[in-house]
Amino acid sequence: QEYVLVKMRVYDECLVGELSPLAGRDVFLAAATLRPETMYGQTNCWALPDGDYGAFEMANGDVMVMCDRAARNLAFQEHTKEPGVVNKLLGFKGTALIGCAVKSPLAVLERIYCLPMMTILMNKGTGVVTSVPSDSPMDFMALSDLKAKPALREKFGVKDEWVMPFEVVPCVHIPEFGDACAPIVCEQLKIKSQNEKVKLEEAKGKTYLKGFTDGIMLLGAHKGEPVKLVKQKIRDIMIADGGAIVYSEPEKQVMSRSG
Ligand code: ZZB
């Protein structure tokens, strides 16, 4: 499986507390995505509060935050000083990332926050996930839950200002669903929360394929053009600007439960 790793730059003032050993470094949360064309619509990113994460030094001196397994994979993909050797600067739980403000490539919003998501799989991607509630039903429901449930925000120490101001940013038009497919499909399927796994899988199925086959860009350098023709070009723009790298994952690892 080949992902695009989006480098979300952590604002300096967030390198405090548990993250203070990283102060002064160029630190990025690394999110694995299959939908680079939706990056305009990012409203936040996600970490698993109980998940194990680390900060890893890359060949160019950048520090990237992800799970150990992803860092090990990257070390074999020419991103570390020595092939196969991981340089872990710091380890911490996902809770340390909650409330981190980041500047993410292509995102219309200048400053978005890392929030808790319970359904993140640590055996897939990096364990850091970017959130596009306009086009991802899971992201839409997880953000809606945080907005609707003060107790949930309180449980994870999430401040209102990290969540409440953020509305869906439409970035891909799909004739069947309009300018933001995820809220529409969640409504159609009467999905009430992020815990409705079965319905959310159905919603994902409905939106994933249509986004590619029928989607038209609403924002960015390729506004007005079909997703299927420009997806790769948008990926390449991010990579050329240093905002993303390619990350491959062996198929077997994705299947294993061990992480
Ligand atoms: C932005 C985005 C926009 C995504 C969208 C999806 C959608 P797949 O096909 O199951 O491999 N993701 C990445 N890593 C994880 C993880 N460890 N745990 C949970 N979710 C993860 O799914 C890949 C997608 O799942 C990635 O692409 C990422 O979210 C998320 F509009 O990034 B995506 C209908 C989906 N739309």
GROMACS .gro file of C-alpha atoms and ligand atoms in nm:
model
  295
    1GLN     CA    1   0.000   0.000   0.000
    2GLU     CA    2   0.142   0.338  -0.098
    3TYR     CA    3   0.037   0.638   0.108
    4VAL     CA    4   0.117   1.007   0.091
    5LEU     CA    5   0.268   1.117   0.425
    6VAL     CA    6   0.146   1.470   0.487
    7LYS     CA    7   0.384   1.677   0.701
    8MET     CA    8   0.178   1.891   0.939
    9ARG     CA    9   0.411   2.147   1.096
   10VAL     CA   10   0.371   2.186   1.471
   11TYR     CA   11   0.366   2.552   1.580
   12ASP     CA   12   0.669   2.626   1.799
   13GLU     CA   13   0.464   2.734   2.099
   14CYS     CA   14   0.316   2.383   2.118
   15LEU     CA   15   0.655   2.224   2.185
   16VAL     CA   16   0.608   2.246   2.560
   17GLY     CA   17   0.534   2.001   2.841
   18GLU     CA   18   0.606   1.647   2.729
   19LEU     CA   19   0.711   1.776   2.388
   20SER     CA   20   0.955   2.037   2.527
   21PRO     CA   21   1.266   1.828   2.441
   22LEU     CA   22   1.173   1.902   2.076
   23ALA     CA   23   1.171   2.282   2.119
   24GLY     CA   24   1.371   2.458   1.849
   25ARG     CA   25   1.338   2.170   1.603
   26ASP     CA   26   1.126   2.153   1.286
   27VAL     CA   27   0.858   1.912   1.407
   28PHE     CA   28   0.584   1.760   1.191
   29LEU     CA   29   0.295   1.527   1.266
   30ALA     CA   30   0.304   1.272   0.984
   31ALA     CA   31  -0.039   1.165   0.857
   32ALA     CA   32  -0.083   0.884   0.604
   33THR     CA   33  -0.353   0.954   0.346
   34LEU     CA   34  -0.488   0.802   0.026
   35ARG     CA   35  -0.676   1.123  -0.060
   36PRO     CA   36  -0.418   1.399  -0.125
   37GLU     CA   37  -0.676   1.594  -0.329
   38THR     CA   38  -0.885   1.651  -0.016
   39MET     CA   39  -0.607   1.820   0.183
   40TYR     CA   40  -0.762   2.163   0.115
   41GLY     CA   41  -1.051   2.063   0.344
   42GLN     CA   42  -0.854   1.963   0.656
   43THR     CA   43  -1.014   2.097   0.976
   44ASN     CA   44  -0.805   1.913   1.237
   45CYS     CA   45  -0.601   1.596   1.277
   46TRP     CA   46  -0.641   1.293   1.499
   47ALA     CA   47  -0.433   1.093   1.744
   48LEU     CA   48  -0.527   0.789   1.955
   49PRO     CA   49  -0.499   0.903   2.320
   50ASP     CA   50  -0.369   0.562   2.439
   51GLY     CA   51  -0.151   0.507   2.132
   52ASP     CA   52   0.228   0.492   2.152
   53TYR     CA   53   0.399   0.757   1.942
   54GLY     CA   54   0.752   0.878   1.894
   55ALA     CA   55   0.945   1.171   1.750
   56PHE     CA   56   1.196   1.058   1.489
   57GLU     CA   57   1.483   1.245   1.327
   58MET     CA   58   1.491   1.221   0.948
   59ALA     CA   59   1.791   1.252   0.714
   60ASN     CA   60   1.724   1.623   0.648
   61GLY     CA   61   1.705   1.707   1.021
   62ASP     CA   62   1.325   1.729   1.031
   63VAL     CA   63   1.152   1.560   1.323
   64MET     CA   64   0.846   1.352   1.235
   65VAL     CA   65   0.588   1.219   1.481
   66MET     CA   66   0.441   0.873   1.416
   67CYS     CA   67   0.430   0.522   1.562
   68ASP     CA   68   0.748   0.312   1.588
   69ARG     CA   69   0.639   0.071   1.315
   70ALA     CA   70   0.594   0.348   1.059
   71ALA     CA   71   0.932   0.498   1.153
   72ARG     CA   72   1.094   0.158   1.101
   73ASN     CA   73   0.933   0.131   0.757
   74LEU     CA   74   1.046   0.482   0.661
   75ALA     CA   75   1.402   0.399   0.764
   76PHE     CA   76   1.407   0.148   0.478
   77GLN     CA   77   1.272   0.406   0.233
   78GLU     CA   78   1.570   0.643   0.220
   79HIS     CA   79   1.442   0.894   0.474
   80THR     CA   80   1.696   0.834   0.753
   81LYS     CA   81   2.067   0.914   0.763
   82GLU     CA   82   2.159   0.546   0.769
   83PRO     CA   83   1.940   0.296   0.584
   84GLY     CA   84   1.737   0.086   0.826
   85VAL     CA   85   1.845   0.286   1.134
   86VAL     CA   86   1.579   0.474   1.329
   87ASN     CA   87   1.673   0.777   1.541
   88LYS     CA   88   1.403   0.808   1.805
   89LEU     CA   89   1.435   1.131   2.001
   90LEU     CA   90   1.135   1.092   2.229
   91GLY     CA   91   0.843   0.862   2.305
   92PHE     CA   92   0.500   0.959   2.438
   93LYS     CA   93   0.131   0.868   2.439
   94GLY     CA   94  -0.118   1.023   2.201
   95THR     CA   95  -0.248   1.238   2.487
   96ALA     CA   96   0.071   1.447   2.455
   97LEU     CA   97  -0.040   1.547   2.103
   98ILE     CA   98  -0.395   1.655   2.188
   99GLY     CA   99  -0.423   2.032   2.143
  100CYS     CA  100  -0.111   2.063   1.929
  101ALA     CA  101  -0.167   2.331   1.666
  102VAL     CA  102  -0.036   2.250   1.319
  103LYS     CA  103  -0.002   2.415   0.979
  104SER     CA  104  -0.089   2.150   0.724
  105PRO     CA  105   0.001   2.158   0.354
  106LEU     CA  106  -0.272   2.287   0.118
  107ALA     CA  107  -0.521   2.330   0.403
  108VAL     CA  108  -0.737   2.641   0.366
  109LEU     CA  109  -0.729   2.679   0.744
  110GLU     CA  110  -0.398   2.820   0.872
  111ARG     CA  111  -0.408   2.665   1.215
  112ILE     CA  112  -0.578   2.338   1.300
  113TYR     CA  113  -0.560   2.120   1.612
  114CYS     CA  114  -0.483   1.762   1.699
  115LEU     CA  115  -0.789   1.598   1.859
  116PRO     CA  116  -0.865   1.253   2.004
  117MET     CA  117  -1.012   0.974   1.789
  118MET     CA  118  -1.089   0.636   1.941
  119THR     CA  119  -1.108   0.433   1.620
  120ILE     CA  120  -0.750   0.490   1.498
  121LEU     CA  121  -0.571   0.166   1.413
  122MET     CA  122  -0.210   0.169   1.529
  123ASN     CA  123  -0.119  -0.115   1.291
  124LYS     CA  124  -0.196   0.094   0.983
  125GLY     CA  125  -0.028   0.408   0.851
  126THR     CA  126   0.144   0.626   1.112
  127GLY     CA  127  -0.126   0.636   1.382
  128VAL     CA  128  -0.165   1.008   1.306
  129VAL     CA  129  -0.461   1.076   1.078
  130THR     CA  130  -0.560   1.398   0.909
  131SER     CA  131  -0.925   1.496   0.919
  132VAL     CA  132  -1.138   1.601   0.624
  133PRO     CA  133  -1.497   1.603   0.750
  134SER     CA  134  -1.633   1.721   0.413
  135ASP     CA  135  -1.529   1.395   0.247
  136SER     CA  136  -1.463   1.140   0.520
  137PRO     CA  137  -1.773   1.018   0.708
  138MET     CA  138  -1.560   0.893   1.000
  139ASP     CA  139  -1.395   1.234   1.037
  140PHE     CA  140  -1.729   1.410   1.011
  141MET     CA  141  -1.886   1.199   1.287
  142ALA     CA  142  -1.584   1.216   1.516
  143LEU     CA  143  -1.574   1.597   1.487
  144SER     CA  144  -1.954   1.618   1.528
  145ASP     CA  145  -1.931   1.404   1.845
  146LEU     CA  146  -1.668   1.634   1.996
  147LYS     CA  147  -1.880   1.940   1.910
  148ALA     CA  148  -2.201   1.792   2.049
  149LYS     CA  149  -2.061   1.636   2.367
  150PRO     CA  150  -1.896   1.867   2.622
  151ALA     CA  151  -1.829   1.562   2.843
  152LEU     CA  152  -1.621   1.405   2.565
  153ARG     CA  153  -1.416   1.723   2.527
  154GLU     CA  154  -1.369   1.739   2.902
  155LYS     CA  155  -1.260   1.375   2.922
  156PHE     CA  156  -0.966   1.442   2.690
  157GLY     CA  157  -0.891   1.799   2.797
  158VAL     CA  158  -1.006   1.935   2.461
  159LYS     CA  159  -1.060   2.312   2.467
  160ASP     CA  160  -1.369   2.451   2.294
  161GLU     CA  161  -1.159   2.674   2.071
  162TRP     CA  162  -0.983   2.370   1.920
  163VAL     CA  163  -1.317   2.233   1.796
  164MET     CA  164  -1.613   2.470   1.792
  165PRO     CA  165  -1.495   2.724   1.529
  166PHE     CA  166  -1.426   2.455   1.271
  167GLU     CA  167  -1.685   2.393   1.001
  168VAL     CA  168  -1.669   2.158   0.704
  169VAL     CA  169  -1.459   2.307   0.420
  170PRO     CA  170  -1.603   2.179   0.089
  171CYS     CA  171  -1.324   2.083  -0.150
  172VAL     CA  172  -1.464   1.820  -0.388
  173HIS     CA  173  -1.799   1.836  -0.570
  174ILE     CA  174  -1.973   1.504  -0.638
  175PRO     CA  175  -2.284   1.542  -0.858
  176GLU     CA  176  -2.477   1.282  -0.657
  177PHE     CA  177  -2.395   1.436  -0.317
  178GLY     CA  178  -2.315   1.804  -0.367
  179ASP     CA  179  -2.015   1.995  -0.233
  180ALA     CA  180  -1.954   1.796   0.087
  181CYS     CA  181  -2.043   1.429   0.056
  182ALA     CA  182  -1.969   1.309   0.410
  183PRO     CA  183  -2.232   1.512   0.601
  184ILE     CA  184  -2.491   1.425   0.332
  185VAL     CA  185  -2.425   1.050   0.341
  186CYS     CA  186  -2.412   1.045   0.724
  187GLU     CA  187  -2.753   1.216   0.722
  188GLN     CA  188  -2.895   0.977   0.460
  189LEU     CA  189  -2.783   0.674   0.662
  190LYS     CA  190  -2.899   0.838   0.988
  191ILE     CA  191  -2.559   0.791   1.150
  192LYS     CA  192  -2.569   0.929   1.504
  193SER     CA  193  -2.211   0.886   1.627
  194GLN     CA  194  -1.860   0.769   1.544
  195ASN     CA  195  -1.940   0.439   1.718
  196GLU     CA  196  -2.172   0.320   1.440
  197LYS     CA  197  -1.895   0.119   1.273
  198VAL     CA  198  -2.108  -0.080   1.028
  199LYS     CA  199  -2.300   0.219   0.893
  200LEU     CA  200  -1.979   0.421   0.873
  201GLU     CA  201  -1.815   0.151   0.661
  202GLU     CA  202  -2.114   0.172   0.428
  203ALA     CA  203  -2.083   0.552   0.418
  204LYS     CA  204  -1.713   0.525   0.342
  205GLY     CA  205  -1.784   0.283   0.058
  206LYS     CA  206  -2.041   0.520  -0.091
  207THR     CA  207  -1.813   0.823  -0.081
  208TYR     CA  208  -1.467   0.679  -0.148
  209LEU     CA  209  -1.523   0.554  -0.501
  210LYS     CA  210  -1.752   0.839  -0.609
  211GLY     CA  211  -1.497   1.096  -0.491
  212PHE     CA  212  -1.250   0.950  -0.736
  213THR     CA  213  -1.471   0.864  -1.031
  214ASP     CA  214  -1.712   1.162  -1.024
  215GLY     CA  215  -1.539   1.423  -0.805
  216ILE     CA  216  -1.460   1.774  -0.932
  217MET     CA  217  -1.210   1.995  -0.747
  218LEU     CA  218  -1.364   2.300  -0.579
  219LEU     CA  219  -1.036   2.452  -0.458
  220GLY     CA  220  -0.670   2.484  -0.540
  221ALA     CA  221  -0.451   2.488  -0.848
  222HIS     CA  222  -0.677   2.238  -1.025
  223LYS     CA  223  -1.013   2.391  -0.935
  224GLY     CA  224  -1.285   2.280  -1.177
  225GLU     CA  225  -1.095   1.972  -1.293
  226PRO     CA  226  -1.190   1.606  -1.233
  227VAL     CA  227  -1.029   1.440  -0.929
  228LYS     CA  228  -0.929   1.137  -1.132
  229LEU     CA  229  -0.719   1.353  -1.364
  230VAL     CA  230  -0.549   1.569  -1.099
  231LYS     CA  231  -0.518   1.353  -0.785
  232GLN     CA  232  -0.162   1.255  -0.877
  233LYS     CA  233  -0.071   1.613  -0.976
  234ILE     CA  234  -0.188   1.748  -0.639
  235ARG     CA  235   0.016   1.479  -0.464
  236ASP     CA  236   0.319   1.585  -0.671
  237ILE     CA  237   0.269   1.954  -0.583
  238MET     CA  238   0.279   1.869  -0.211
  239ILE     CA  239   0.587   1.652  -0.252
  240ALA     CA  240   0.769   1.916  -0.461
  241ASP     CA  241   0.691   2.181  -0.196
  242GLY     CA  242   0.833   1.958   0.079
  243GLY     CA  243   0.489   1.921   0.237
  244ALA     CA  244   0.467   1.547   0.185
  245ILE     CA  245   0.665   1.231   0.115
  246VAL     CA  246   0.571   0.892  -0.023
  247TYR     CA  247   0.539   0.611   0.231
  248SER     CA  248   0.492   0.245   0.146
  249GLU     CA  249   0.366  -0.023   0.376
  250PRO     CA  250   0.403  -0.397   0.324
  251GLU     CA  251   0.062  -0.554   0.269
  252LYS     CA  252   0.117  -0.819   0.542
  253GLN     CA  253   0.177  -0.559   0.811
  254VAL     CA  254  -0.153  -0.393   0.734
  255MET     CA  255  -0.330  -0.723   0.798
  256SER     CA  256  -0.151  -0.812   1.122
  257ARG     CA  257  -0.308  -0.715   1.450
  258SER     CA  258   0.018  -0.694   1.641
  259GLY     CA  259   0.129  -0.354   1.515
  260ZZB     C1  260  -0.769   1.202   0.435
  260ZZB     C2  261  -0.898   1.152   0.387
  260ZZB     C3  262  -1.000   1.221   0.325
  260ZZB     C4  263  -0.912   1.015   0.407
  260ZZB     C5  264  -1.113   1.152   0.287
  260ZZB     C6  265  -1.025   0.943   0.372
  260ZZB     C7  266  -1.127   1.013   0.312
  260ZZB     P1  267  -0.803   0.278   0.406
  260ZZB     O1  268  -0.864   0.280   0.271
  260ZZB     O2  269  -0.885   0.203   0.505
  260ZZB     O3  270  -0.656   0.240   0.405
  260ZZB     N1  271  -0.639   0.656   0.802
  260ZZB     C8  272  -0.506   0.652   0.777
  260ZZB     N2  273  -0.442   0.586   0.874
  260ZZB     C9  274  -0.536   0.546   0.962
  260ZZB    C10  275  -0.531   0.473   1.084
  260ZZB     N3  276  -0.416   0.429   1.135
  260ZZB     N4  277  -0.647   0.448   1.148
  260ZZB    C11  278  -0.764   0.494   1.098
  260ZZB     N5  279  -0.774   0.564   0.985
  260ZZB    C12  280  -0.662   0.590   0.917
  260ZZB     O4  281  -0.812   0.426   0.460
  260ZZB    C13  282  -0.711   0.520   0.444
  260ZZB    C14  283  -0.769   0.645   0.503
  260ZZB     O5  284  -0.801   0.620   0.641
  260ZZB    C15  285  -0.672   0.761   0.498
  260ZZB     O6  286  -0.714   0.859   0.402
  260ZZB    C16  287  -0.696   0.828   0.633
  260ZZB     O7  288  -0.799   0.921   0.608
  260ZZB    C17  289  -0.746   0.719   0.723
  260ZZB     F1  290  -1.212   1.215   0.230
  260ZZB     O8  291  -0.698   1.086   0.472
  260ZZB     B1  292  -0.783   0.964   0.474
  260ZZB    C18  293  -1.421   0.799   0.251
  260ZZB    C19  294  -1.281   0.823   0.304
  260ZZB     N6  295  -1.246   0.956   0.272
   0.00000   0.00000   0.00000
